[in-house]
Short mmCIF file of C-alpha atoms in Angstrom, two decimals:
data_model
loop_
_atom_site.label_atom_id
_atom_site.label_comp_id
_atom_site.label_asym_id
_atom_site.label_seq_id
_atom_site.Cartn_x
_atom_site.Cartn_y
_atom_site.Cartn_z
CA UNK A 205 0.00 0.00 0.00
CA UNK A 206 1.14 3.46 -1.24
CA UNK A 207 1.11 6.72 0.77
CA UNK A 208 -1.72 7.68 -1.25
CA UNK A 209 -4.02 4.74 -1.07
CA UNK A 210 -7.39 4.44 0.19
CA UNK A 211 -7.43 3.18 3.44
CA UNK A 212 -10.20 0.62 4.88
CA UNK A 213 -10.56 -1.09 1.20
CA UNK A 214 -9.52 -4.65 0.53
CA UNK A 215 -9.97 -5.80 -3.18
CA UNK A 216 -9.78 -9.87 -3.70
CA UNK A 217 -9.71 -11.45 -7.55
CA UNK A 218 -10.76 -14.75 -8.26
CA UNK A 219 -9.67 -16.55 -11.29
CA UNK A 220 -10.14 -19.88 -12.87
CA UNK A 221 -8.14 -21.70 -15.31
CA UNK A 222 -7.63 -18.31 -17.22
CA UNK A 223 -4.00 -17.54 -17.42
CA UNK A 224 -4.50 -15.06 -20.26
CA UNK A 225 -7.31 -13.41 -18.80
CA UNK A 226 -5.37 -12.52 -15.18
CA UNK A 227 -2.58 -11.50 -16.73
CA UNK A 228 -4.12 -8.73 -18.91
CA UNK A 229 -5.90 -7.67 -15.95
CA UNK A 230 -2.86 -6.89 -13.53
CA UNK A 231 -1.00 -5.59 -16.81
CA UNK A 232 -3.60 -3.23 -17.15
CA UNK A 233 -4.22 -2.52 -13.45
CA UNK A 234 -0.61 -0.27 -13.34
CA UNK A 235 -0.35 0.10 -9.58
CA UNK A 236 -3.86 0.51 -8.85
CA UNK A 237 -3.33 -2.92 -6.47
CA UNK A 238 -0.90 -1.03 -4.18
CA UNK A 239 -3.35 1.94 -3.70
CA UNK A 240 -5.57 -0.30 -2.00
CA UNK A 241 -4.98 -1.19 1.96
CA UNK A 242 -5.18 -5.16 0.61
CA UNK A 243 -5.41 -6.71 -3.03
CA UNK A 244 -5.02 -10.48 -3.51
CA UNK A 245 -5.63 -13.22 -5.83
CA UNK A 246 -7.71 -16.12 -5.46
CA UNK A 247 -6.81 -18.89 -7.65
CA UNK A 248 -9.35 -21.91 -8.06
CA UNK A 249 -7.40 -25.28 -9.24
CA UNK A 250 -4.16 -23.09 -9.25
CA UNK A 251 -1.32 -23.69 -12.04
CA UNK A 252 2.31 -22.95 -12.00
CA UNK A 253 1.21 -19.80 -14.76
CA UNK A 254 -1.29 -18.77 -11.64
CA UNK A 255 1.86 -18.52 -9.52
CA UNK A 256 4.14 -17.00 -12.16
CA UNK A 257 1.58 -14.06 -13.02
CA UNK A 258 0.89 -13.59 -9.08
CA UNK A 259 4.88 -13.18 -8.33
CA UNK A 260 5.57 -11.52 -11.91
CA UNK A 261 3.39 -8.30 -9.85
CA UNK A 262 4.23 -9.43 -6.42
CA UNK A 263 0.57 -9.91 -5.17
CA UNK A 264 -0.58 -11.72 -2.57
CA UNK A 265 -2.43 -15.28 -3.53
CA UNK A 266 -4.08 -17.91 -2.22
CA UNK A 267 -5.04 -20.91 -3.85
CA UNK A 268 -7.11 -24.22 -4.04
CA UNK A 269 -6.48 -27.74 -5.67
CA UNK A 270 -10.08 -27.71 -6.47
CA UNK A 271 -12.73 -25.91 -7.80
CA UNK A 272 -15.58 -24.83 -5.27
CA UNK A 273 -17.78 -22.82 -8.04
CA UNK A 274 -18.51 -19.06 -8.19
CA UNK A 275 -20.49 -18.96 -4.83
CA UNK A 276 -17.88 -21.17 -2.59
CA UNK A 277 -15.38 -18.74 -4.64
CA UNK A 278 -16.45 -15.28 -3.59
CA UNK A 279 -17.38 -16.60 0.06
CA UNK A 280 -13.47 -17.88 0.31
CA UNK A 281 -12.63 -14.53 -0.90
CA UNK A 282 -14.19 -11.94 1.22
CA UNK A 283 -13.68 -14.58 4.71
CA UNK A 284 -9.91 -13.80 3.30
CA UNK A 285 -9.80 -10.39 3.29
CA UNK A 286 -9.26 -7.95 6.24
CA UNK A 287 -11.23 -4.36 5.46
CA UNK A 288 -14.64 -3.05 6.79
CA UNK A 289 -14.70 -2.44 3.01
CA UNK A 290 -14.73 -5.10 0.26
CA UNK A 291 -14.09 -5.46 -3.46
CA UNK A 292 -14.72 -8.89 -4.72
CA UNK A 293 -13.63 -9.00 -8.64
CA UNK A 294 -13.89 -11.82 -10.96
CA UNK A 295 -10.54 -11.80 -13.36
CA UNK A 296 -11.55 -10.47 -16.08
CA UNK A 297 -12.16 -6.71 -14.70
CA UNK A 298 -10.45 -3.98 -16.17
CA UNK A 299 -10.13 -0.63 -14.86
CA UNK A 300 -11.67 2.05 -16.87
CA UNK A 301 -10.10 4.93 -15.36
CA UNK A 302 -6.29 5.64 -14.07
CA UNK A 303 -5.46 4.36 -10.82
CA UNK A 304 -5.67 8.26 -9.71
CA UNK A 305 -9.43 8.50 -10.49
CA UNK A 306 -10.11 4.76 -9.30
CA UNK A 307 -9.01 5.69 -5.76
CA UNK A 308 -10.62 9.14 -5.63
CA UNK A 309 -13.99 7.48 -6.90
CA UNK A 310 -13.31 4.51 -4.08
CA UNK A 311 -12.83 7.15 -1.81
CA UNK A 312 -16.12 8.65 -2.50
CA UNK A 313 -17.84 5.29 -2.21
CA UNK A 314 -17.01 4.74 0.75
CA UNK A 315 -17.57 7.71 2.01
CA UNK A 316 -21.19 7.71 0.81
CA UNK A 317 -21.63 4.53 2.48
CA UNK A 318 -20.42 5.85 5.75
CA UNK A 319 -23.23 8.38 5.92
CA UNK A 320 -25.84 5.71 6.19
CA UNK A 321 -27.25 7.19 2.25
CA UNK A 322 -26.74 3.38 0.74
CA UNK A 323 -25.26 0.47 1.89
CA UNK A 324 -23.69 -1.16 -1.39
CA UNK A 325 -22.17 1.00 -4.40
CA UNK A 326 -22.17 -0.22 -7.82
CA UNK A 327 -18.57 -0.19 -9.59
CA UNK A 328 -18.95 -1.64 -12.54
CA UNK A 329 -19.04 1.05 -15.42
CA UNK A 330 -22.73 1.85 -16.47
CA UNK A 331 -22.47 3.14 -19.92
CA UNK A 332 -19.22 1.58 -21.10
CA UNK A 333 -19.56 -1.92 -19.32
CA UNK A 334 -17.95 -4.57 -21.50
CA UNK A 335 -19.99 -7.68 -22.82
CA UNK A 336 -21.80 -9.64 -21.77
CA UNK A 337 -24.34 -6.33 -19.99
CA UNK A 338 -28.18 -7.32 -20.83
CA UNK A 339 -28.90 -4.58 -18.80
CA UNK A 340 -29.53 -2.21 -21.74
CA UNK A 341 -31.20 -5.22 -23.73
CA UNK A 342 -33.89 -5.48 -21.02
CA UNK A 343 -34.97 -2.30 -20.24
CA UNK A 344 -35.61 -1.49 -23.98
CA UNK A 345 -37.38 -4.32 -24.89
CA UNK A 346 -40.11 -3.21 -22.40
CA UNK A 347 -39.41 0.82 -22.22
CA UNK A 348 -38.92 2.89 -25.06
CA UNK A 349 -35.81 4.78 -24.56
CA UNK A 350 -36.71 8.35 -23.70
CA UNK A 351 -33.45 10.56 -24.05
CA UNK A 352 -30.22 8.16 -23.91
CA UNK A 353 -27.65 9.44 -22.21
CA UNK A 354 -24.56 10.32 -24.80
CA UNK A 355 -21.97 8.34 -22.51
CA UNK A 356 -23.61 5.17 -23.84
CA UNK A 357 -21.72 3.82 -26.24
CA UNK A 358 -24.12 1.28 -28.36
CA UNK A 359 -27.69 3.01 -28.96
CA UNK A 360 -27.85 0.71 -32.12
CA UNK A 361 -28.25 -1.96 -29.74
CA UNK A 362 -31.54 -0.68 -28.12
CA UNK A 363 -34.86 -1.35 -28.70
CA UNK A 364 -38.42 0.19 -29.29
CA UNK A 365 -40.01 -1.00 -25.86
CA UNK A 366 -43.83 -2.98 -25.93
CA UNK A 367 -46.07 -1.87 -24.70
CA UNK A 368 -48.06 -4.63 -24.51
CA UNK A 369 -45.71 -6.30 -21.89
CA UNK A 370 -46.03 -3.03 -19.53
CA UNK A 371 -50.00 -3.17 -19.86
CA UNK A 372 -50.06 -7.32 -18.53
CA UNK A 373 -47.20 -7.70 -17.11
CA UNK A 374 -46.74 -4.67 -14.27
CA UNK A 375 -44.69 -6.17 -11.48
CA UNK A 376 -41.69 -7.25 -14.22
CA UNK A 377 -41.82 -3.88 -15.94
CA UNK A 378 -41.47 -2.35 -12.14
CA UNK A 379 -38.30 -4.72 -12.02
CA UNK A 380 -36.91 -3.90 -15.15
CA UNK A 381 -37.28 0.41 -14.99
CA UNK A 382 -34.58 0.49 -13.09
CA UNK A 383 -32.05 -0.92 -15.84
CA UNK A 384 -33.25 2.84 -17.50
CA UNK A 385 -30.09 3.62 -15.14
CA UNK A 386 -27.51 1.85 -17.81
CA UNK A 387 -29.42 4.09 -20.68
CA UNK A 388 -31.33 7.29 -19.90
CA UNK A 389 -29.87 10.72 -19.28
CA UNK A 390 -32.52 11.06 -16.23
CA UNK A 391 -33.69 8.31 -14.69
CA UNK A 392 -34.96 9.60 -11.72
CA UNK A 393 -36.93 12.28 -13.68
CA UNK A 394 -38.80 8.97 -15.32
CA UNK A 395 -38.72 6.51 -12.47
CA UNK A 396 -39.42 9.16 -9.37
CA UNK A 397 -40.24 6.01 -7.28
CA UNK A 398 -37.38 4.04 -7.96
CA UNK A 399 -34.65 6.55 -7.96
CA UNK A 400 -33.41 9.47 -5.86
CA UNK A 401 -30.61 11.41 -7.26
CA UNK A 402 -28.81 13.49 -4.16
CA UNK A 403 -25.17 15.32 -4.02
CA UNK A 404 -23.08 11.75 -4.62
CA UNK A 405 -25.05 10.02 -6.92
CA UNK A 406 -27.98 8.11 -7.83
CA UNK A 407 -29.62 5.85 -5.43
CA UNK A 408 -32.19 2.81 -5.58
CA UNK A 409 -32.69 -0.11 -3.22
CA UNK A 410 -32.79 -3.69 -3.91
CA UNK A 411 -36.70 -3.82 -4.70
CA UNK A 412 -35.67 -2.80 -8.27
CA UNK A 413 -31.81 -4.07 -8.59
CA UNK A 414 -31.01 -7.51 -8.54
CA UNK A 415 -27.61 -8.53 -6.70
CA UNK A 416 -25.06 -9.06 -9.06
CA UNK A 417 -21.43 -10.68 -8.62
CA UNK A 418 -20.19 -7.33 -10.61
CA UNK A 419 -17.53 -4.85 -8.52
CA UNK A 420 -19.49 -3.66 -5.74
CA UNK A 421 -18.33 -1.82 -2.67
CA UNK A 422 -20.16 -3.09 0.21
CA UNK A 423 -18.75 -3.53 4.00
CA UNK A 424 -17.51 -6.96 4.60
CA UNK A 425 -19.90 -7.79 7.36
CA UNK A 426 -22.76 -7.24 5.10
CA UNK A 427 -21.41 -8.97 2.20
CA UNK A 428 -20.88 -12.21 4.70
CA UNK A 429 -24.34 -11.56 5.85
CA UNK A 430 -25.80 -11.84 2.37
CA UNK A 431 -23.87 -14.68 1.72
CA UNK A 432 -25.05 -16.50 4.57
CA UNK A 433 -28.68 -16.37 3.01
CA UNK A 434 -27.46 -17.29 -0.38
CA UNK A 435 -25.47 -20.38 1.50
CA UNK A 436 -28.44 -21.26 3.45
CA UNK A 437 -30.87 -21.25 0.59
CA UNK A 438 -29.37 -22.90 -2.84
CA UNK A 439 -31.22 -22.70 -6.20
CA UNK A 440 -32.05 -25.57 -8.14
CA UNK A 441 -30.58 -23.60 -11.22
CA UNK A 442 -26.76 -24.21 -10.93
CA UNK A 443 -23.66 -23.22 -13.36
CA UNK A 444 -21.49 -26.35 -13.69
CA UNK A 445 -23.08 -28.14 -10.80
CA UNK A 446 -22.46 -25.27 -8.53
CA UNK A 447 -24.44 -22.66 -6.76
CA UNK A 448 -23.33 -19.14 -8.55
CA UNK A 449 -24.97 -16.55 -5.71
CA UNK A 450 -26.79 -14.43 -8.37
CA UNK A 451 -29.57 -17.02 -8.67
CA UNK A 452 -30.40 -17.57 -4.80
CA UNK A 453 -30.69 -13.81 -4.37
CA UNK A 454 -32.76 -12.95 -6.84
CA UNK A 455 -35.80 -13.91 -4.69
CA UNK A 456 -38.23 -12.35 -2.36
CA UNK A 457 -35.81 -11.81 0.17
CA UNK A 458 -33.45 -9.67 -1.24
CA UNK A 459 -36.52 -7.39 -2.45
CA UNK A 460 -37.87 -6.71 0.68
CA UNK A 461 -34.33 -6.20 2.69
CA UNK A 462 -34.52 -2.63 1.15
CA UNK A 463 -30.61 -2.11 0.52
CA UNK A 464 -29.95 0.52 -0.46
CA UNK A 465 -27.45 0.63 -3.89
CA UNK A 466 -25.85 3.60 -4.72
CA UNK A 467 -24.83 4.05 -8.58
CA UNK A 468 -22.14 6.15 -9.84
CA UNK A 469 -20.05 6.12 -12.94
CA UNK A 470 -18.59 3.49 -12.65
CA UNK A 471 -14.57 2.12 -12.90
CA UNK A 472 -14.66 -1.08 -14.00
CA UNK A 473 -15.74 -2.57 -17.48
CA UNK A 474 -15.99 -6.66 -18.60
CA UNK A 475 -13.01 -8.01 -20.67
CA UNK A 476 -12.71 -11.29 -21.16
CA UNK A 477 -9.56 -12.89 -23.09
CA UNK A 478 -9.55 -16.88 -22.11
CA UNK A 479 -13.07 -18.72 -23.14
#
């Protein structure tokens, strides 16, 4: 940890048989690992080119003979890492901003979070964030975009809404308005119920957002707690046998805990090299 680093922030990276994909991501991370007060890597069924690319930068790692799936993953991550504040990040990552502008927009995370305003921040970029996003996808397929935001780099890609599904189908369509975040200029102008826009950023609560395994800052007893329920209460829907923590919490009870998620530019966008 630099001099300048943010202080109470612990960032862990999982990776899985993806030796091309971790390396570009700590290439292209510069120092932004030492600005942190912890960054390590998690390696799943770990290789000797796991090892090399974890020395070649001098990070931390653990690692695992086996593979324990996405949800055993992140758990064995954040029980790993020492911060009030948490980062987990799957391997393929990629900062969108310099190292300078990651920290300062950390900084103002967690700082948002410490004021009781929202208890999770989104960091995963919303208008440039790397495929696969469906985000954009599902909100136009029901809403028809109003006044896109110019940050967002693929309006070919949207849709003409249907009205038809908004008419039978109310209680989705309530869902789904809040993806206008990854598309409209004002989304709390068009959604006044489901977003609140005060000096930080924009906020909504988990009524309208679905977890997702995408950067989020979030304090590490909270993450643990969430993981608990997703632990206690697997899905019959698996990914390669395993439980993947998206699909148990997106349920009733992670509607009606009322988290609130705070959602700001964003730092991070999806890049995936390996598979």
């Amino acid at each position: 940890m630099t001099e300048d680093a943010v202080s109470d922030i612990s960032a862990g990276v999982l990776s899985w048989k993806a030796p091309q994909t971790i390396a570009n991501t700590l290439a292209q991370y510069g120092d932004f690992p030492k600005r942190l007060n912890e960054f390590k890597l998690f390696f799943q069924e770990i290789s000797q080119s796991d090892r090399e690319v974890a020395e070649k930068y001098a990070i931390e790692y653990l690692g695992r003979d086996k593979n324990i799936g996405i949800q055993g993953g992140i758990r064995w991550v954040v029980e790993n890492l020492k911060s009030e504040f948490v980062i987990f990040l799957e391997n393929d990552f990629n900062l969108l901003v310099s190292p300078d502008e990651a920290v300062k927009e950390l900084e103002k995370a967690k700082a948002w979070i410490k004021s009781g305003a929202v208890d999770m921040v989104r960091l995963r970029s919303i208008f440039n964030p790397g495929e696969p996003c469906g985000d954009p996808d599902k909100y136009s397929s029901i809403y028809k975009p109003t006044e896109v935001d110019p940050r967002f780099i693929n309006p070919s890609r949207l849709k003409k809404g249907n009205f038809f599904i908004r008419l039978f189908r109310p209680f989705k369509c309530r869902r789904i308005a809040a993806r206008g975040v990854y598309v409209e200029r004002y989304p709390e102008k068009l959604f006044p119920k489901i977003f609140k826009r005060d000096e930080v950023g924009l906020i909504t609560d988990s009524r309208y957002l679905n977890w997702t395994n995408n950067p989020v800052l979030i304090r590490r007893e909270l993450f643990l707690k969430i993981a608990d329920y997703a632990d206690a209460h697997p899905s019959s829907r698996t990914v390669g046998g395993y439980q993947d923590f998206e699909k148990p919490l997106n349920c009733l009870w992670w509607r009606k805990q009322g988290f609130k998620i705070g959602l700001l530019d964003g730092i991070f966008t999806h890049r995936r090299l390996d598979r």
